[in-house]
Each structure stands twice: as structure tokens, then as C-alpha cells.
Amino acid sequence: MISEIQLEQLLSEYSILVVGGDHYNTLATVRCLGRAKVPFGLLLHGSRAFEATRVSKSVYAPQDGIAVGDSEESLVQAISNWAESNSQSKQIVYTCSDHAERIVEQHFPQLLHPGFKKSEPRVLDLMNKRVQADWARALDIEVAREEVLDFSTEINCENVFKKYGHCIFKPVESALGAKADIRFAEKESDVEDCVSFFMGANYTSILVQQFVDFDYELNANGCVLGSGEIIWHLIKKEQIHPLQGGSLAYGVLENRAEIREQVQAFLDKVADCGYCGPFDIEFFVKGNSVSLNECNFRQSGLMFSIVERGVPLPLMWIASLAFENVGEHVQLNSSHEESFANERFLLASIVKREEKMALALKRLIKAKHYAYWAKDDLRGSIAWYR
């Protein structure tokens, strides 16, 4: 994948900064680079001091990392300071959150970071789910009907329900909302409740989307390398948490060829648009057909599913900016029996009685790869259970 000579040359020419929140998105990258003994800076954003963050407890986290608040000003200043102190080398910023990607794309276009090589579209623009849906339709991708409801005007809940029926309400942009806020409406009174909830949570607008009937959900997780090569695998969600709008708690590889072919066709279009970087793309499956749910053009929490399979994808992407042959001979086999667990979500599903204890514990034991637990990083694993 990456030769020792390439790695040595990479480290002599480039400085790397990992930016993200104190969550398992960032943890996967810290472990990936640390295992390869790649020096990197670590900038965490949130409410805790660096020493109090859980990511900092990993044996692979640099001890000179810093943490700042979530404000735009704080992050811009911290990244500027890092760029100035590393001005003698080429600079790569690897983002592990929507907020970090938004800041870097807006304020630091001169730094190497995940994004589209062309001027349009921008990852920043596609964070808006309405813009993203229009972009997907332009690529002949099937997506559900949707619109943005602006709370500065009166919302007619009766008309909304007549137009969409069973529908979903979600933040217009992931970076400006919480996934836990996603709500479902099956009747008109539910629409009223959803609108009241989001207005009460100080949202200024909200996306309403027609509910798509599906058999199950998929996550395509991977990366488009600098050469345009796509390294990815496809996970079938068998359990999510929370039940409404939740993330993967337990999943297995999707190995149906007809499904993988449809997803591959979409990923090829993403690469053809000039995207270069990690991605997490959600799909619905109904029978033998696949439709798009949403795209996240950044590293997601599911990066652990690839890193723990032995493929150092964040490092491969970084190296691919300097070398063309990084992705050669790398294949994530879909026929092997692989299973993935977010152990904290599985345990939470038991506490909240979303899943039977016996089944959740069975999945916890059966899983081959975990979001938090790693034998080579006991200190970094235990930190998430305190």
C-alpha cells in the first residue's frame, strides 16, 4: 500500500493536522496514523480541555495536542497558528467533523484537505441537504422529494402533510443541527409536533422529506484517493441507535452483487465530479433497487470499520496526494463474513429498551470490529466507558 521509502519522503515534505471533535470519528484517524508512527498535530474542538478529552487518552494521540471551543473564531485562530508554525512544509489538514470541514473549506482553501478538485460543487454547499438533493438529481440519482420550511413564515402543517404524507423532519445541515433531532411524522398532528419541536430548539428552518419505504439501510464507507481510485466497502445496518434517525449500532457487509453494482455506479459519479477524500454515503434498499438517502463528504464514525480491517485509509488518502500508486492491490473483500459494532450504542439500546438484551449482547460478542475497543489501545478504549 505505502512503501517505507514513500512514507519517509512523505514525512520529510508534509506536515499533517487532524481536526475533529472528541468522538470516534477522530479516534479512528488518530489510531490509524499513530500505528504507522506518522507524526501529526491534533486539534480537537468542543467544551473540554485537551487533557480531559477521551481521544487524548489514546496511546496514539500526540501529547502536544490542543483543544479549543466550537466557535469559528477559535478554530480559525488555532489552524492559522499551526499553519504558520509549519510554513516550511506542505500542509495537509484532515478533517473529522462537519464543523471542521466547514471551517477549513471557508477559511483555508490554500491548505490540502478533502474536497472537490473543481470549483463546484463545494463540500460546504453540499452540506445543505436541499442543495445536495438537487446535485444528485442532476446526476440522475433517485432521491426522495423534499423542501425547506422557513420558520420566519407561518407553516401550514395541513398542507405539508397533504403534500408529503408519511415524512421525515431533519436539520437542513448536519453541521448546524443534531442527528438525534430527526423526527418522523405519520399523521398531521405529528407534523405539528415536529414543527413545534424544531422551533422550540431554536432552528430557523427545517428540511421535510417524503418517507421512503425500504427493506434496510446501507452505508458506503470509504475514500476517493488522489488518483481517483475508490477504496470502499458497504455495510448493511442490522441495528441502529437511537431508533429514530440513528447511526449504526451493529452491521455486516452487504455482498449482493446487484446492490453493490448500483452503489459502485454512484461512487463512480462522485469521483467523476472531482471529489477527493473520505466519504460516508447512506442508501435505502427496496427489493433489488437502491436509492440515495444522503451523502457525507467527510470522514464519519464508520471509518473504524475500514481501519480495524487493517486498511489505513486516512493515511492512504494523505499519501495519495503525493504518490499515484498508493491504492494499488488494495481490495476490501465483500464476501468475507465481517461484522461491526458501536459498543456504546449497543449498550445504550439495552438501557433504553430499544432492543432485547440477549440479541444486543449476542451482537456485541459476535462483532469482529469495534468503534472504541482496540487491544493495542487499552487506555484509549477504557476512556470511553468512564
Tab-separated table of C-alpha atoms in Angstrom:
chain	number	residue	atom	x	y	z
A	1	MET	CA	0.000	0.000	0.000
A	2	ILE	CA	2.604	2.547	1.140
A	3	SER	CA	6.279	1.699	0.940
A	4	GLU	CA	8.759	2.716	3.627
A	5	ILE	CA	10.532	4.947	1.109
A	6	GLN	CA	7.256	6.712	0.235
A	7	LEU	CA	6.399	7.155	3.901
A	8	GLU	CA	9.821	8.606	4.664
A	9	GLN	CA	9.551	11.036	1.750
A	10	LEU	CA	6.009	11.980	2.767
A	11	LEU	CA	7.040	12.809	6.308
A	12	SER	CA	10.002	14.870	5.127
A	13	GLU	CA	7.853	17.078	2.886
A	14	TYR	CA	4.455	17.328	4.570
A	15	SER	CA	3.005	18.428	7.903
A	16	ILE	CA	-0.315	16.870	8.934
A	17	LEU	CA	-3.036	18.284	11.173
A	18	VAL	CA	-6.049	16.196	12.252
A	19	VAL	CA	-9.057	18.322	13.242
A	20	GLY	CA	-12.230	16.944	14.783
A	21	GLY	CA	-14.415	16.603	17.830
A	22	ASP	CA	-13.873	14.395	20.840
A	23	HIS	CA	-15.600	11.422	19.253
A	24	TYR	CA	-14.907	8.147	17.495
A	25	ASN	CA	-14.656	9.796	14.063
A	26	THR	CA	-11.407	11.373	15.213
A	27	LEU	CA	-10.304	8.339	17.234
A	28	ALA	CA	-10.125	6.153	14.104
A	29	THR	CA	-7.739	8.574	12.387
A	30	VAL	CA	-5.584	9.021	15.489
A	31	ARG	CA	-5.147	5.245	15.741
A	32	CYS	CA	-4.537	4.888	12.006
A	33	LEU	CA	-1.718	7.463	11.876
A	34	GLY	CA	-0.313	6.508	15.264
A	35	ARG	CA	0.022	2.838	14.382
A	36	ALA	CA	2.033	3.845	11.317
A	37	LYS	CA	4.242	6.059	13.525
A	38	VAL	CA	3.278	9.109	11.489
A	39	PRO	CA	3.800	12.372	13.405
A	40	PHE	CA	0.777	14.676	13.258
A	41	GLY	CA	-0.800	17.583	15.052
A	42	LEU	CA	-4.158	17.068	16.764
A	43	LEU	CA	-6.717	19.835	17.168
A	44	LEU	CA	-9.944	18.952	18.980
A	45	HIS	CA	-12.965	21.237	19.230
A	46	GLY	CA	-15.536	21.118	21.994
A	47	SER	CA	-16.063	22.097	25.609
A	48	ARG	CA	-13.224	20.174	27.286
A	49	ALA	CA	-9.559	20.944	27.834
A	50	PHE	CA	-7.310	18.655	25.783
A	51	GLU	CA	-6.200	16.605	28.798
A	52	ALA	CA	-9.860	15.957	29.672
A	53	THR	CA	-10.858	14.667	26.232
A	54	ARG	CA	-11.289	10.964	25.611
A	55	VAL	CA	-9.424	10.982	22.289
A	56	SER	CA	-6.339	12.331	24.091
A	57	LYS	CA	-6.245	9.170	26.236
A	58	SER	CA	-5.353	7.038	23.218
A	59	VAL	CA	-1.763	5.793	23.280
A	60	TYR	CA	-1.551	7.050	19.701
A	61	ALA	CA	-2.626	10.640	20.424
A	62	PRO	CA	0.169	13.239	20.401
A	63	GLN	CA	0.656	14.700	23.855
A	64	ASP	CA	1.108	18.214	22.491
A	65	GLY	CA	-2.390	18.289	21.003
A	66	ILE	CA	-4.673	21.198	21.739
A	67	ALA	CA	-8.399	21.708	22.253
A	68	VAL	CA	-10.434	24.833	21.571
A	69	GLY	CA	-14.098	25.742	21.727
A	70	ASP	CA	-16.536	25.193	18.877
A	71	SER	CA	-16.576	28.838	17.836
A	72	GLU	CA	-15.452	29.677	14.321
A	73	GLU	CA	-13.021	32.254	15.650
A	74	SER	CA	-11.301	29.737	17.952
A	75	LEU	CA	-10.836	27.130	15.229
A	76	VAL	CA	-9.653	29.633	12.623
A	77	GLN	CA	-7.049	31.009	15.042
A	78	ALA	CA	-5.817	27.539	16.048
A	79	ILE	CA	-5.458	26.346	12.447
A	80	SER	CA	-3.759	29.606	11.468
A	81	ASN	CA	-1.245	29.164	14.284
A	82	TRP	CA	-0.493	25.604	13.160
A	83	ALA	CA	-0.114	26.651	9.509
A	84	GLU	CA	2.257	29.459	10.451
A	85	SER	CA	4.430	27.182	12.591
A	86	ASN	CA	4.640	24.631	9.760
A	87	SER	CA	5.086	27.089	6.900
A	88	GLN	CA	8.298	25.435	5.682
A	89	SER	CA	6.479	22.254	4.595
A	90	LYS	CA	3.435	21.330	2.526
A	91	GLN	CA	0.393	21.303	4.804
A	92	ILE	CA	-2.433	18.769	4.960
A	93	VAL	CA	-5.492	19.211	7.156
A	94	TYR	CA	-7.515	16.029	7.642
A	95	THR	CA	-10.994	16.892	8.895
A	96	CYS	CA	-13.089	14.523	11.010
A	97	SER	CA	-16.265	16.551	11.523
A	98	ASP	CA	-18.703	18.663	9.504
A	99	HIS	CA	-17.781	21.699	11.576
A	100	ALA	CA	-14.060	21.264	10.925
A	101	GLU	CA	-14.590	20.749	7.199
A	102	ARG	CA	-16.799	23.843	7.020
A	103	ILE	CA	-14.121	25.991	8.709
A	104	VAL	CA	-11.250	24.675	6.587
A	105	GLU	CA	-13.086	24.999	3.278
A	106	GLN	CA	-14.271	28.519	4.098
A	107	HIS	CA	-11.070	29.954	5.506
A	108	PHE	CA	-8.139	27.815	4.347
A	109	PRO	CA	-8.537	26.947	0.641
A	110	GLN	CA	-4.732	27.041	0.305
A	111	LEU	CA	-4.304	24.023	2.595
A	112	LEU	CA	-4.610	20.488	1.248
A	113	HIS	CA	-7.811	18.940	2.600
A	114	PRO	CA	-10.658	16.638	1.483
A	115	GLY	CA	-12.928	18.216	-1.102
A	116	PHE	CA	-13.773	18.657	-4.771
A	117	LYS	CA	-10.873	19.444	-7.069
A	118	LYS	CA	-13.105	21.645	-9.226
A	119	SER	CA	-14.528	24.965	-8.060
A	120	GLU	CA	-18.030	23.491	-7.951
A	121	PRO	CA	-19.621	21.859	-6.149
A	122	ARG	CA	-18.095	22.595	-2.763
A	123	VAL	CA	-18.443	20.283	0.210
A	124	LEU	CA	-19.655	23.354	2.085
A	125	ASP	CA	-22.566	23.743	-0.343
A	126	LEU	CA	-23.462	20.047	-0.302
A	127	MET	CA	-23.801	20.085	3.484
A	128	ASN	CA	-27.163	21.690	2.724
A	129	LYS	CA	-29.400	18.684	2.122
A	130	ARG	CA	-31.637	20.559	-0.310
A	131	VAL	CA	-28.642	21.567	-2.438
A	132	GLN	CA	-27.337	18.015	-2.160
A	133	ALA	CA	-30.637	16.580	-3.430
A	134	ASP	CA	-30.608	18.885	-6.479
A	135	TRP	CA	-26.979	17.924	-7.160
A	136	ALA	CA	-27.867	14.218	-7.001
A	137	ARG	CA	-30.843	14.646	-9.342
A	138	ALA	CA	-28.559	16.369	-11.852
A	139	LEU	CA	-26.522	13.140	-11.816
A	140	ASP	CA	-29.700	11.091	-12.450
A	141	ILE	CA	-29.683	9.730	-8.915
A	142	GLU	CA	-33.032	8.849	-7.358
A	143	VAL	CA	-33.747	10.803	-4.160
A	144	ALA	CA	-36.900	11.446	-2.142
A	145	ARG	CA	-38.933	14.646	-2.596
A	146	GLU	CA	-38.102	17.358	-0.083
A	147	GLU	CA	-38.325	21.054	0.707
A	148	VAL	CA	-37.050	23.512	3.289
A	149	LEU	CA	-39.582	25.020	5.684
A	150	ASP	CA	-38.597	28.517	6.762
A	151	PHE	CA	-39.816	29.356	10.258
A	152	SER	CA	-39.820	33.083	9.513
A	153	THR	CA	-43.130	32.429	7.746
A	154	GLU	CA	-46.177	30.589	9.053
A	155	ILE	CA	-46.074	26.835	8.409
A	156	ASN	CA	-49.320	25.247	7.207
A	157	CYS	CA	-48.989	21.771	8.724
A	158	GLU	CA	-52.123	20.522	6.987
A	159	ASN	CA	-50.697	21.349	3.562
A	160	VAL	CA	-47.331	19.814	4.466
A	161	PHE	CA	-48.990	16.531	5.388
A	162	LYS	CA	-51.196	16.554	2.275
A	163	LYS	CA	-48.112	17.029	0.105
A	164	TYR	CA	-45.783	14.501	1.748
A	165	GLY	CA	-47.874	12.151	3.883
A	166	HIS	CA	-45.529	9.999	5.970
A	167	CYS	CA	-42.427	12.188	6.169
A	168	ILE	CA	-39.170	12.940	7.986
A	169	PHE	CA	-38.024	16.200	9.526
A	170	LYS	CA	-34.281	16.791	9.826
A	171	PRO	CA	-31.771	19.655	10.115
A	172	VAL	CA	-31.042	21.320	6.772
A	173	GLU	CA	-27.323	20.990	7.502
A	174	SER	CA	-25.710	18.352	9.712
A	175	ALA	CA	-23.141	20.855	10.999
A	176	LEU	CA	-25.900	23.165	12.229
A	177	GLY	CA	-28.007	20.536	13.953
A	178	ALA	CA	-28.005	17.212	15.734
A	179	LYS	CA	-28.810	13.831	14.210
A	180	ALA	CA	-30.725	13.000	17.390
A	181	ASP	CA	-33.191	15.769	16.472
A	182	ILE	CA	-34.524	13.866	13.440
A	183	ARG	CA	-38.276	13.306	13.748
A	184	PHE	CA	-40.862	11.236	11.853
A	185	ALA	CA	-44.467	12.177	11.118
A	186	GLU	CA	-47.134	9.630	10.199
A	187	LYS	CA	-50.190	11.874	10.692
A	188	GLU	CA	-50.990	15.578	10.584
A	189	SER	CA	-50.720	16.028	14.345
A	190	ASP	CA	-47.194	14.573	14.161
A	191	VAL	CA	-46.274	17.308	11.664
A	192	GLU	CA	-47.466	19.918	14.145
A	193	ASP	CA	-45.426	18.270	16.907
A	194	CYS	CA	-42.305	18.172	14.706
A	195	VAL	CA	-42.588	21.829	13.732
A	196	SER	CA	-43.111	22.799	17.384
A	197	PHE	CA	-40.081	20.746	18.442
A	198	PHE	CA	-37.684	22.329	15.949
A	199	MET	CA	-38.955	25.844	16.594
A	200	GLY	CA	-38.557	25.235	20.324
A	201	ALA	CA	-34.988	24.025	19.686
A	202	ASN	CA	-34.210	27.406	18.040
A	203	TYR	CA	-33.939	26.139	14.464
A	204	THR	CA	-34.686	28.829	11.874
A	205	SER	CA	-35.582	26.310	9.168
A	206	ILE	CA	-36.001	22.581	8.729
A	207	LEU	CA	-35.988	20.043	5.900
A	208	VAL	CA	-39.097	17.942	5.361
A	209	GLN	CA	-38.584	14.836	3.221
A	210	GLN	CA	-41.004	12.253	1.930
A	211	PHE	CA	-40.595	8.950	3.749
A	212	VAL	CA	-39.144	6.234	1.519
A	213	ASP	CA	-40.330	2.701	2.155
A	214	PHE	CA	-37.304	0.409	2.369
A	215	ASP	CA	-36.256	-3.070	3.410
A	216	TYR	CA	-32.987	-1.991	5.007
A	217	GLU	CA	-30.317	0.727	5.027
A	218	LEU	CA	-26.734	0.721	3.795
A	219	ASN	CA	-23.623	2.788	4.464
A	220	ALA	CA	-20.972	3.050	1.764
A	221	ASN	CA	-17.863	3.994	3.672
A	222	GLY	CA	-14.512	4.678	2.072
A	223	CYS	CA	-12.334	7.186	0.278
A	224	VAL	CA	-11.568	8.573	-3.182
A	225	LEU	CA	-7.763	8.738	-3.397
A	226	GLY	CA	-5.777	11.414	-5.176
A	227	SER	CA	-5.539	9.192	-8.264
A	228	GLY	CA	-9.338	8.877	-8.443
A	229	GLU	CA	-9.271	5.283	-7.235
A	230	ILE	CA	-12.062	4.394	-4.828
A	231	ILE	CA	-11.436	2.195	-1.776
A	232	TRP	CA	-14.695	1.296	-0.066
A	233	HIS	CA	-16.945	-1.273	1.489
A	234	LEU	CA	-20.686	-1.498	2.024
A	235	ILE	CA	-22.277	-2.119	5.417
A	236	LYS	CA	-25.820	-3.351	5.938
A	237	LYS	CA	-27.329	-1.819	9.064
A	238	GLU	CA	-28.861	-4.522	11.230
A	239	GLN	CA	-29.353	-2.305	14.278
A	240	ILE	CA	-29.325	1.456	14.769
A	241	HIS	CA	-29.403	3.731	17.779
A	242	PRO	CA	-31.432	5.737	18.541
A	243	LEU	CA	-34.332	4.141	16.703
A	244	GLN	CA	-35.353	7.390	15.007
A	245	GLY	CA	-32.642	8.721	12.726
A	246	GLY	CA	-29.929	6.774	14.489
A	247	SER	CA	-26.468	5.646	13.460
A	248	LEU	CA	-25.129	2.134	13.069
A	249	ALA	CA	-25.018	0.086	16.258
A	250	TYR	CA	-24.377	-3.225	14.507
A	251	GLY	CA	-23.903	-4.172	10.867
A	252	VAL	CA	-22.476	-6.695	8.435
A	253	LEU	CA	-21.044	-6.462	4.943
A	254	GLU	CA	-23.513	-6.289	2.067
A	255	ASN	CA	-22.448	-8.890	-0.501
A	256	ARG	CA	-25.335	-8.877	-3.009
A	257	ALA	CA	-23.695	-8.174	-6.350
A	258	GLU	CA	-26.691	-6.335	-7.856
A	259	ILE	CA	-26.772	-3.943	-4.907
A	260	ARG	CA	-23.026	-3.321	-4.880
A	261	GLU	CA	-23.075	-2.585	-8.621
A	262	GLN	CA	-25.650	0.189	-8.160
A	263	VAL	CA	-23.663	1.739	-5.318
A	264	GLN	CA	-20.435	1.468	-7.326
A	265	ALA	CA	-22.100	3.356	-10.197
A	266	PHE	CA	-22.981	6.197	-7.843
A	267	LEU	CA	-19.479	6.305	-6.332
A	268	ASP	CA	-18.012	6.474	-9.841
A	269	LYS	CA	-20.121	9.576	-10.467
A	270	VAL	CA	-18.854	11.131	-7.232
A	271	ALA	CA	-15.250	10.530	-8.328
A	272	ASP	CA	-16.018	11.858	-11.822
A	273	CYS	CA	-17.236	15.096	-10.219
A	274	GLY	CA	-13.726	15.565	-8.862
A	275	TYR	CA	-14.226	14.614	-5.240
A	276	CYS	CA	-11.082	13.541	-3.393
A	277	GLY	CA	-11.360	12.422	0.222
A	278	PRO	CA	-13.250	10.194	2.650
A	279	PHE	CA	-16.989	9.679	2.398
A	280	ASP	CA	-19.925	8.091	4.164
A	281	ILE	CA	-22.967	7.712	1.908
A	282	GLU	CA	-26.304	6.308	3.064
A	283	PHE	CA	-28.666	4.342	0.840
A	284	PHE	CA	-32.075	2.692	1.079
A	285	VAL	CA	-32.656	-0.763	-0.373
A	286	LYS	CA	-36.073	-1.946	-1.544
A	287	GLY	CA	-36.062	-5.339	-3.248
A	288	ASN	CA	-33.206	-5.132	-5.755
A	289	SER	CA	-33.241	-1.326	-6.064
A	290	VAL	CA	-31.088	1.255	-4.330
A	291	SER	CA	-31.965	4.907	-3.690
A	292	LEU	CA	-29.873	7.641	-2.101
A	293	ASN	CA	-30.580	8.867	1.421
A	294	GLU	CA	-27.750	11.358	1.951
A	295	CYS	CA	-24.048	11.983	1.390
A	296	ASN	CA	-21.425	12.968	3.938
A	297	PHE	CA	-18.289	14.161	2.166
A	298	ARG	CA	-16.020	13.759	5.154
A	299	GLN	CA	-14.803	11.070	7.480
A	300	SER	CA	-17.614	9.597	9.548
A	301	GLY	CA	-17.675	7.463	12.661
A	302	LEU	CA	-17.679	4.375	10.451
A	303	MET	CA	-14.062	4.871	9.374
A	304	PHE	CA	-13.164	2.445	12.176
A	305	SER	CA	-14.820	-0.315	10.139
A	306	ILE	CA	-12.108	0.004	7.474
A	307	VAL	CA	-9.161	0.928	9.697
A	308	GLU	CA	-9.789	-2.037	12.000
A	309	ARG	CA	-9.865	-4.329	8.951
A	310	GLY	CA	-6.201	-3.472	8.518
A	311	VAL	CA	-6.511	-0.836	5.795
A	312	PRO	CA	-5.055	2.534	6.973
A	313	LEU	CA	-7.353	4.576	4.760
A	314	PRO	CA	-6.767	8.064	6.258
A	315	LEU	CA	-3.015	7.581	5.796
A	316	MET	CA	-3.560	6.211	2.290
A	317	TRP	CA	-5.518	9.314	1.322
A	318	ILE	CA	-2.823	11.595	2.722
A	319	ALA	CA	-0.110	9.636	0.888
A	320	SER	CA	-2.137	9.613	-2.342
A	321	LEU	CA	-1.727	13.382	-2.571
A	322	ALA	CA	1.983	12.782	-3.117
A	323	PHE	CA	2.111	9.366	-4.827
A	324	GLU	CA	-0.094	7.862	-7.542
A	325	ASN	CA	0.185	4.131	-6.795
A	326	VAL	CA	-0.970	4.163	-3.170
A	327	GLY	CA	-4.231	2.289	-3.766
A	328	GLU	CA	-2.816	-0.468	-5.959
A	329	HIS	CA	-3.637	-4.043	-4.918
A	330	VAL	CA	-5.993	-2.896	-2.122
A	331	GLN	CA	-9.358	-4.631	-2.149
A	332	LEU	CA	-11.888	-4.776	0.654
A	333	ASN	CA	-13.394	-8.198	0.086
A	334	SER	CA	-17.186	-8.171	0.439
A	335	SER	CA	-17.609	-11.946	0.534
A	336	HIS	CA	-15.898	-12.384	3.893
A	337	GLU	CA	-18.057	-12.548	6.988
A	338	GLU	CA	-17.289	-9.253	8.708
A	339	SER	CA	-19.343	-7.565	11.427
A	340	PHE	CA	-19.059	-4.168	13.048
A	341	ALA	CA	-20.326	-2.784	16.341
A	342	ASN	CA	-20.557	0.540	18.057
A	343	GLU	CA	-20.478	-0.996	21.516
A	344	ARG	CA	-21.699	2.122	23.317
A	345	PHE	CA	-24.770	2.263	21.061
A	346	LEU	CA	-25.476	-1.430	21.622
A	347	LEU	CA	-25.328	-0.988	25.386
A	348	ALA	CA	-27.480	2.152	25.176
A	349	SER	CA	-30.092	0.226	23.190
A	350	ILE	CA	-30.393	-2.167	26.118
A	351	VAL	CA	-30.691	0.599	28.695
A	352	LYS	CA	-33.348	2.396	26.636
A	353	ARG	CA	-35.118	-0.917	25.888
A	354	GLU	CA	-34.836	-0.457	22.146
A	355	GLU	CA	-33.544	-3.993	21.672
A	356	LYS	CA	-33.764	-7.240	23.601
A	357	MET	CA	-30.790	-7.643	25.897
A	358	ALA	CA	-29.986	-11.147	24.644
A	359	LEU	CA	-29.809	-10.055	20.988
A	360	ALA	CA	-27.800	-6.889	21.686
A	361	LEU	CA	-25.294	-8.812	23.824
A	362	LYS	CA	-25.049	-11.542	21.188
A	363	ARG	CA	-24.172	-8.910	18.582
A	364	LEU	CA	-21.684	-7.302	20.948
A	365	ILE	CA	-19.873	-10.619	21.395
A	366	LYS	CA	-20.162	-11.663	17.742
A	367	ALA	CA	-18.761	-8.448	16.246
A	368	LYS	CA	-15.270	-8.636	14.750
A	369	HIS	CA	-14.548	-4.899	14.776
A	370	TYR	CA	-15.439	-2.224	17.307
A	371	ALA	CA	-15.746	1.554	17.228
A	372	TYR	CA	-13.967	2.073	20.558
A	373	TRP	CA	-12.319	-1.124	21.715
A	374	ALA	CA	-8.829	-1.936	20.446
A	375	LYS	CA	-6.438	-4.422	22.048
A	376	ASP	CA	-3.436	-2.274	21.200
A	377	ASP	CA	-5.002	0.824	22.767
A	378	LEU	CA	-6.402	-0.248	26.124
A	379	ARG	CA	-6.068	3.170	27.710
A	380	GLY	CA	-7.772	4.796	24.731
A	381	SER	CA	-10.538	2.193	24.864
A	382	ILE	CA	-11.311	2.350	28.591
A	383	ALA	CA	-11.612	6.157	28.442
A	384	TRP	CA	-14.963	5.834	26.657
A	385	TYR	CA	-16.535	3.780	29.441
A	386	ARG	CA	-15.838	6.045	32.404
